[in-house]
mmCIF file of C-alpha atoms in Angstrom:
data_model
loop_
_atom_site.group_PDB
_atom_site.id
_atom_site.type_symbol
_atom_site.label_atom_id
_atom_site.label_comp_id
_atom_site.label_asym_id
_atom_site.label_seq_id
_atom_site.Cartn_x
_atom_site.Cartn_y
_atom_site.Cartn_z
ATOM 1 C CA ASN A 1 12.522 6.701 -8.284
ATOM 2 C CA GLU A 2 10.851 3.659 -8.850
ATOM 3 C CA LEU A 3 7.408 4.942 -7.681
ATOM 4 C CA SER A 4 7.825 8.019 -10.252
ATOM 5 C CA ALA A 5 8.687 4.967 -13.244
ATOM 6 C CA SER A 6 5.383 2.776 -12.315
ATOM 7 C CA ILE A 7 3.290 5.837 -11.979
ATOM 8 C CA LYS A 8 4.656 6.712 -15.514
ATOM 9 C CA GLU A 9 3.771 3.035 -17.048
ATOM 10 C CA VAL A 10 0.565 2.556 -15.123
ATOM 11 C CA GLY A 11 -0.752 5.671 -13.530
ATOM 12 C CA VAL A 12 -1.886 6.509 -10.059
ATOM 13 C CA LEU A 13 -3.784 3.657 -8.800
ATOM 14 C CA GLN A 14 -5.096 5.069 -5.186
ATOM 15 C CA PRO A 15 -6.424 8.684 -4.541
ATOM 16 C CA ILE A 16 -4.481 10.860 -2.332
ATOM 17 C CA VAL A 17 -6.464 12.473 -0.031
ATOM 18 C CA VAL A 18 -6.914 16.177 0.574
ATOM 19 C CA ARG A 19 -8.641 18.648 2.824
ATOM 20 C CA LYS A 20 -9.718 22.292 1.992
ATOM 21 C CA ARG A 21 -7.618 25.016 3.737
ATOM 22 C CA PRO A 22 -9.465 27.826 5.809
ATOM 23 C CA ALA A 23 -10.066 30.799 3.959
ATOM 24 C CA SER A 24 -8.332 32.966 6.137
ATOM 25 C CA GLN A 25 -4.914 30.790 5.776
ATOM 26 C CA ILE A 26 -5.425 30.815 1.941
ATOM 27 C CA ALA A 27 -5.834 34.823 2.276
ATOM 28 C CA ALA A 28 -2.995 35.198 4.452
ATOM 29 C CA ALA A 29 -0.375 32.570 2.274
ATOM 30 C CA LYS A 30 -1.505 34.477 -0.926
ATOM 31 C CA ALA A 31 -0.536 38.098 1.159
ATOM 32 C CA ALA A 32 2.679 36.545 2.219
ATOM 33 C CA LYS A 33 3.721 35.250 -1.174
ATOM 34 C CA HIS A 34 2.994 38.488 -2.737
ATOM 35 C CA ASP A 35 5.313 40.528 -0.362
ATOM 36 C CA GLU A 36 8.239 37.645 -0.082
ATOM 37 C CA THR A 37 11.433 38.129 -2.457
ATOM 38 C CA GLU A 38 13.307 35.146 -4.265
ATOM 39 C CA SER A 39 15.687 35.038 -1.536
ATOM 40 C CA SER A 40 12.996 34.736 1.284
ATOM 41 C CA THR A 41 12.168 31.905 3.804
ATOM 42 C CA ASN A 42 8.667 32.846 4.558
ATOM 43 C CA PRO A 43 6.878 29.863 6.063
ATOM 44 C CA PHE A 44 3.914 30.711 3.853
ATOM 45 C CA ALA A 45 6.107 30.160 0.642
ATOM 46 C CA GLY A 46 5.437 27.372 -1.461
ATOM 47 C CA HIS A 47 1.771 25.470 -1.779
ATOM 48 C CA LEU A 48 0.509 26.906 1.354
ATOM 49 C CA ASP A 49 -1.983 29.013 -0.954
ATOM 50 C CA SER A 50 -3.396 25.993 -2.475
ATOM 51 C CA PRO A 51 -7.133 26.022 -1.349
ATOM 52 C CA TYR A 52 -6.569 22.321 -0.432
ATOM 53 C CA GLU A 53 -4.197 20.543 2.144
ATOM 54 C CA LEU A 54 -2.576 17.205 1.535
ATOM 55 C CA ILE A 55 -3.321 14.413 4.345
ATOM 56 C CA MET A 56 -2.353 11.276 2.858
ATOM 57 C CA GLY A 57 -0.456 10.037 -0.118
ATOM 58 C CA GLU A 58 2.626 12.414 -0.075
ATOM 59 C CA ARG A 59 4.718 9.501 -2.011
ATOM 60 C CA ARG A 60 2.429 9.478 -4.402
ATOM 61 C CA TRP A 61 2.127 13.573 -4.778
ATOM 62 C CA ARG A 62 5.881 13.975 -5.171
ATOM 63 C CA ALA A 63 6.403 10.722 -7.666
ATOM 64 C CA SER A 64 3.514 12.136 -9.769
ATOM 65 C CA GLN A 65 5.573 15.781 -10.028
ATOM 66 C CA LEU A 66 8.848 13.467 -11.035
ATOM 67 C CA ALA A 67 6.607 11.533 -13.897
ATOM 68 C CA GLY A 68 5.124 14.768 -14.958
ATOM 69 C CA LEU A 69 1.470 14.224 -14.463
ATOM 70 C CA GLU A 70 -0.668 17.515 -14.276
ATOM 71 C CA THR A 71 -3.546 16.045 -12.520
ATOM 72 C CA ILE A 72 -4.176 13.074 -10.228
ATOM 73 C CA PRO A 73 -7.341 11.625 -8.363
ATOM 74 C CA ALA A 74 -7.836 12.926 -4.928
ATOM 75 C CA ILE A 75 -10.433 12.276 -2.178
ATOM 76 C CA VAL A 76 -11.357 15.533 -0.530
ATOM 77 C CA LYS A 77 -11.872 15.025 3.425
ATOM 78 C CA THR A 78 -14.617 16.335 4.867
ATOM 79 C CA THR A 79 -14.676 15.334 8.273
ATOM 80 C CA ALA A 80 -11.883 15.284 11.080
ATOM 81 C CA ASP A 81 -12.494 11.850 12.349
ATOM 82 C CA ASP A 82 -9.913 9.360 11.241
ATOM 83 C CA ASP A 83 -12.459 6.668 11.510
ATOM 84 C CA MET A 84 -15.507 8.075 9.175
ATOM 85 C CA LEU A 85 -12.799 8.750 6.566
ATOM 86 C CA ARG A 86 -11.550 4.996 7.041
ATOM 87 C CA ASP A 87 -15.050 3.734 6.740
ATOM 88 C CA ALA A 88 -15.854 6.460 3.586
ATOM 89 C CA LEU A 89 -12.756 4.711 1.987
ATOM 90 C CA LEU A 90 -13.895 1.042 2.485
ATOM 91 C CA GLU A 91 -17.282 2.361 1.482
ATOM 92 C CA ASN A 92 -15.471 3.546 -1.727
ATOM 93 C CA LEU A 93 -14.099 0.281 -2.536
ATOM 94 C CA HIS A 94 -17.767 -1.550 -2.199
ATOM 95 C CA ARG A 95 -18.902 1.317 -4.967
ATOM 96 C CA VAL A 96 -16.521 1.587 -7.366
ATOM 97 C CA ALA A 97 -15.589 -1.074 -10.041
ATOM 98 C CA LEU A 98 -11.925 -1.093 -9.385
ATOM 99 C CA ASN A 99 -9.285 -3.349 -11.304
ATOM 100 C CA PRO A 100 -7.101 -5.781 -9.465
ATOM 101 C CA LEU A 101 -4.175 -3.058 -9.252
ATOM 102 C CA GLU A 102 -6.545 -0.534 -7.881
ATOM 103 C CA GLU A 103 -8.089 -3.083 -5.612
ATOM 104 C CA ALA A 104 -4.383 -3.854 -4.426
ATOM 105 C CA ALA A 105 -3.266 -0.254 -3.906
ATOM 106 C CA ALA A 106 -6.364 0.397 -1.833
ATOM 107 C CA TYR A 107 -6.153 -2.460 0.617
ATOM 108 C CA GLN A 108 -2.255 -1.409 0.935
ATOM 109 C CA GLN A 109 -3.586 2.175 1.824
ATOM 110 C CA MET A 110 -5.816 0.785 4.246
ATOM 111 C CA ILE A 111 -2.889 -1.552 6.106
ATOM 112 C CA GLU A 112 -0.133 1.674 5.835
ATOM 113 C CA GLU A 113 -2.257 4.342 6.565
ATOM 114 C CA PHE A 114 -4.983 3.035 9.086
ATOM 115 C CA GLY A 115 -2.636 0.365 10.754
ATOM 116 C CA LEU A 116 -5.164 -2.321 9.686
ATOM 117 C CA THR A 117 -4.135 -5.799 9.879
ATOM 118 C CA GLN A 118 -4.792 -8.009 6.661
ATOM 119 C CA VAL A 119 -7.393 -10.077 9.216
ATOM 120 C CA GLN A 120 -9.090 -6.752 9.918
ATOM 121 C CA LEU A 121 -9.407 -5.548 6.386
ATOM 122 C CA SER A 122 -10.634 -9.167 5.304
ATOM 123 C CA LYS A 123 -13.486 -8.647 7.769
ATOM 124 C CA SER A 124 -14.318 -4.811 6.527
ATOM 125 C CA VAL A 125 -14.466 -5.969 3.078
ATOM 126 C CA SER A 126 -16.247 -9.527 3.742
ATOM 127 C CA LYS A 127 -13.088 -11.285 2.032
ATOM 128 C CA SER A 128 -11.099 -14.154 2.917
ATOM 129 C CA ARG A 129 -7.698 -13.315 4.342
ATOM 130 C CA PRO A 130 -5.764 -15.312 1.723
ATOM 131 C CA GLN A 131 -7.848 -13.218 -0.784
ATOM 132 C CA ILE A 132 -6.542 -10.036 0.366
ATOM 133 C CA ALA A 133 -2.920 -11.741 0.813
ATOM 134 C CA ASN A 134 -3.472 -12.955 -3.030
ATOM 135 C CA THR A 135 -4.523 -9.307 -4.587
ATOM 136 C CA LEU A 136 -1.826 -7.604 -2.517
ATOM 137 C CA ARG A 137 0.940 -9.792 -3.873
ATOM 138 C CA LEU A 138 0.202 -7.940 -7.574
ATOM 139 C CA LEU A 139 1.869 -5.066 -6.318
ATOM 140 C CA ASN A 140 5.174 -6.985 -6.617
ATOM 141 C CA LEU A 141 5.085 -7.308 -10.495
ATOM 142 C CA PRO A 142 7.149 -4.938 -12.695
ATOM 143 C CA ALA A 143 5.339 -2.034 -13.737
ATOM 144 C CA SER A 144 4.965 -3.550 -17.021
ATOM 145 C CA VAL A 145 2.984 -6.500 -16.209
ATOM 146 C CA GLN A 146 0.882 -4.101 -13.806
ATOM 147 C CA LYS A 147 -0.134 -2.024 -16.975
ATOM 148 C CA ARG A 148 -1.487 -4.917 -18.751
ATOM 149 C CA VAL A 149 -3.530 -6.292 -15.603
ATOM 150 C CA ALA A 150 -4.746 -2.768 -15.074
ATOM 151 C CA ALA A 151 -5.753 -2.599 -18.507
ATOM 152 C CA GLY A 152 -7.535 -5.802 -18.318
ATOM 153 C CA VAL A 153 -5.466 -7.517 -20.957
ATOM 154 C CA LEU A 154 -4.264 -10.014 -18.491
ATOM 155 C CA SER A 155 -6.025 -11.621 -15.424
ATOM 156 C CA SER A 156 -5.187 -11.599 -11.629
ATOM 157 C CA GLY A 157 -4.789 -15.258 -12.083
ATOM 158 C CA HIS A 158 -2.226 -15.231 -14.763
ATOM 159 C CA ALA A 159 -0.569 -12.467 -12.611
ATOM 160 C CA ARG A 160 -0.015 -14.079 -9.542
ATOM 161 C CA ALA A 161 1.196 -17.236 -11.363
ATOM 162 C CA LEU A 162 4.102 -15.021 -12.950
ATOM 163 C CA LEU A 163 4.838 -14.097 -9.415
ATOM 164 C CA GLY A 164 6.589 -17.472 -9.242
ATOM 165 C CA LEU A 165 9.097 -16.040 -11.366
ATOM 166 C CA SER A 166 11.867 -13.538 -9.611
ATOM 167 C CA ASP A 167 13.234 -12.222 -13.134
ATOM 168 C CA PRO A 168 11.033 -8.807 -14.097
ATOM 169 C CA GLU A 169 12.268 -9.565 -17.776
ATOM 170 C CA GLU A 170 11.228 -13.184 -17.552
ATOM 171 C CA MET A 171 7.682 -12.031 -16.456
ATOM 172 C CA ASP A 172 7.325 -9.727 -18.828
ATOM 173 C CA LYS A 173 8.409 -12.163 -21.429
ATOM 174 C CA LEU A 174 5.935 -14.483 -20.422
ATOM 175 C CA ALA A 175 3.011 -11.988 -20.209
ATOM 176 C CA SER A 176 3.336 -10.858 -23.502
ATOM 177 C CA ARG A 177 3.271 -14.596 -24.487
ATOM 178 C CA ILE A 178 -0.076 -15.696 -22.393
ATOM 179 C CA ILE A 179 -1.761 -13.037 -24.204
ATOM 180 C CA ALA A 180 -0.288 -13.594 -27.896
ATOM 181 C CA GLU A 181 -1.141 -17.263 -27.298
ATOM 182 C CA GLY A 182 -4.193 -16.869 -24.885
ATOM 183 C CA LEU A 183 -2.716 -19.444 -22.552
ATOM 184 C CA SER A 184 -4.819 -20.351 -19.582
ATOM 185 C CA VAL A 185 -3.820 -19.708 -15.963
ATOM 186 C CA ARG A 186 -3.031 -23.795 -15.573
ATOM 187 C CA SER A 187 -0.889 -23.603 -18.647
ATOM 188 C CA THR A 188 1.334 -20.504 -17.536
ATOM 189 C CA GLU A 189 1.629 -22.174 -13.701
ATOM 190 C CA GLU A 190 3.093 -25.416 -15.534
ATOM 191 C CA ILE A 191 5.201 -23.312 -17.637
ATOM 192 C CA VAL A 192 6.646 -21.007 -14.879
ATOM 193 C CA ALA A 193 6.907 -24.115 -12.642
ATOM 194 C CA MET A 194 9.398 -25.850 -15.569
ATOM 195 C CA LYS A 195 11.266 -22.696 -15.528
ATOM 196 C CA ILE A 196 11.866 -23.114 -12.065
ATOM 197 C CA ALA A 197 12.679 -26.979 -11.917
ATOM 198 C CA SER A 198 15.101 -26.718 -14.803
ATOM 199 C CA GLY A 199 16.720 -23.950 -13.580
ATOM 200 C CA GLU A 200 16.173 -21.512 -15.815
ATOM 201 C CA GLN A 201 14.892 -19.068 -13.785
ATOM 202 C CA PRO A 202 17.409 -17.167 -11.806
ATOM 203 C CA LYS A 203 17.280 -16.760 -7.876
ATOM 204 C CA LYS A 204 16.318 -13.607 -6.924
ATOM 205 C CA PRO A 205 19.510 -11.541 -5.168
ATOM 206 C CA LYS A 206 19.523 -11.086 -1.626
ATOM 207 C CA THR A 207 20.207 -7.615 -0.873
ATOM 208 C CA SER A 208 20.569 -5.077 2.564
ATOM 209 C CA LYS A 209 16.656 -3.912 1.659
ATOM 210 C CA THR A 210 15.106 -7.291 1.915
ATOM 211 C CA ASN A 211 13.099 -8.132 5.026
ATOM 212 C CA PRO A 212 12.476 -11.907 5.196
ATOM 213 C CA TRP A 213 9.703 -11.209 7.825
ATOM 214 C CA VAL A 214 7.356 -9.557 5.217
ATOM 215 C CA GLY A 215 4.282 -11.701 5.019
ATOM 216 C CA SER A 216 5.968 -14.566 6.689
ATOM 217 C CA ALA A 217 3.747 -17.047 8.706
ATOM 218 C CA ILE A 218 5.105 -15.535 11.658
ATOM 219 C CA GLN A 219 4.063 -12.042 11.152
ATOM 220 C CA GLN A 220 0.602 -13.450 10.107
ATOM 221 C CA SER A 221 0.497 -15.112 13.401
ATOM 222 C CA LEU A 222 1.425 -12.538 15.552
ATOM 223 C CA GLU A 223 -0.745 -9.896 13.694
ATOM 224 C CA ASN A 224 -3.656 -12.523 14.263
ATOM 225 C CA HIS A 225 -3.048 -13.456 17.589
ATOM 226 C CA PHE A 226 -2.992 -9.702 18.738
ATOM 227 C CA ASP A 227 -5.534 -8.509 16.446
ATOM 228 C CA THR A 228 -3.426 -5.607 15.082
ATOM 229 C CA LYS A 229 -0.579 -4.765 12.791
ATOM 230 C CA VAL A 230 2.737 -6.290 13.578
ATOM 231 C CA SER A 231 5.888 -5.318 12.195
ATOM 232 C CA ILE A 232 9.282 -7.733 12.134
ATOM 233 C CA LYS A 233 12.096 -5.406 11.254
ATOM 234 C CA GLY A 234 15.643 -6.583 10.858
ATOM 235 C CA SER A 235 17.163 -10.200 10.019
ATOM 236 C CA THR A 236 16.725 -13.945 11.063
ATOM 237 C CA LYS A 237 19.809 -13.233 13.757
ATOM 238 C CA HIS A 238 18.741 -9.943 15.029
ATOM 239 C CA GLY A 239 15.368 -7.165 14.821
ATOM 240 C CA ARG A 240 12.844 -6.059 16.539
ATOM 241 C CA ILE A 241 8.954 -6.253 16.688
ATOM 242 C CA GLU A 242 6.471 -3.123 16.701
ATOM 243 C CA ILE A 243 2.728 -3.278 17.520
ATOM 244 C CA VAL A 244 0.319 -1.261 16.674
ATOM 245 C CA PHE A 245 -2.323 0.082 19.013
ATOM 246 C CA SER A 246 -4.585 2.858 18.249
ATOM 247 C CA SER A 247 -6.110 3.791 21.888
ATOM 248 C CA PRO A 248 -5.336 3.584 25.604
ATOM 249 C CA GLU A 249 -7.415 0.598 25.646
ATOM 250 C CA ASP A 250 -6.275 -1.056 22.833
ATOM 251 C CA MET A 251 -2.835 -0.993 24.116
ATOM 252 C CA ASP A 252 -4.242 -2.455 27.694
ATOM 253 C CA ARG A 253 -5.766 -5.290 25.656
ATOM 254 C CA ILE A 254 -2.286 -6.012 23.927
ATOM 255 C CA LEU A 255 -0.053 -5.671 26.848
ATOM 256 C CA GLN A 256 -2.623 -7.851 28.520
ATOM 257 C CA LEU A 257 -1.894 -10.568 26.085
ATOM 258 C CA LEU A 258 1.560 -10.232 26.543
ATOM 259 C CA VAL A 259 1.709 -10.161 30.552
ATOM 260 C CA PRO A 260 -1.395 -12.348 30.938
ATOM 261 C CA SER A 261 -0.480 -12.389 35.027
ATOM 262 C CA GLN A 262 -1.179 -8.629 34.687
ATOM 263 C CA GLY A 263 -3.888 -8.786 33.573
ATOM 264 C CA ASP A 264 -5.846 -7.301 36.513
ATOM 265 C CA ALA A 265 -8.279 -4.256 35.446
ATOM 266 C CA ASP A 266 -6.597 -1.917 37.824
ATOM 267 C CA SER A 267 -3.181 -2.373 37.144
ATOM 268 C CA LYS A 268 -1.137 0.328 36.004
ATOM 269 C CA TRP A 269 0.867 0.140 33.205
ATOM 270 C CA VAL A 270 2.645 3.562 32.849
#
């Protein structure tokens, strides 16, 4: 699949998260595995005798298997508190020297797995929301270009300029030219602008999987208003809006923003 192909090219950009299994569970799983037959459907079969249990990153783990990787980076979770785990991952962002692609993958992990908005994330890592958004855009590059960014031969500024093109092959060709000729970011932007103006750059075909709302001004405005992650799903004609809350108190806060007239502290929503 697409993620597996990307991992073959660039590697696993963000570590999976695992935790140690209890010794009793490992022993029981090994005993069950020893007794099972080839036709057995014993629930302890498979990876339950492994010393670690996967907590986050199943897609990365499965895609890495398809890519033929024997080892991938992992963080061992030592706490049951998700807030502490989130803080530990944020601390890792500050402590470890990440390349731009690894940084983008780390931001994406915080958004997807902890429901942070770009505004909340920007406060946590002391960067502006536009900086976060621009870094996340690097994940839209084709794997061949991502590989050059990860290797440090193509700057994030050059990479963002390439995102003005919609054809992955054109991005790859221009990336090669940037490296070969030592083009500046400004020169790259001018070349991209000329390609678009001349009609040389084909329009990106629309597919049923395209979500026109992802990264839109409306989505960002809603996330800023509610101070939480907001997803808009569907087309421009019909769809739905999903607002993430992290606790009963957070839900009350959001509901009071939605229905200000019901903002009585004694009101009951359910």
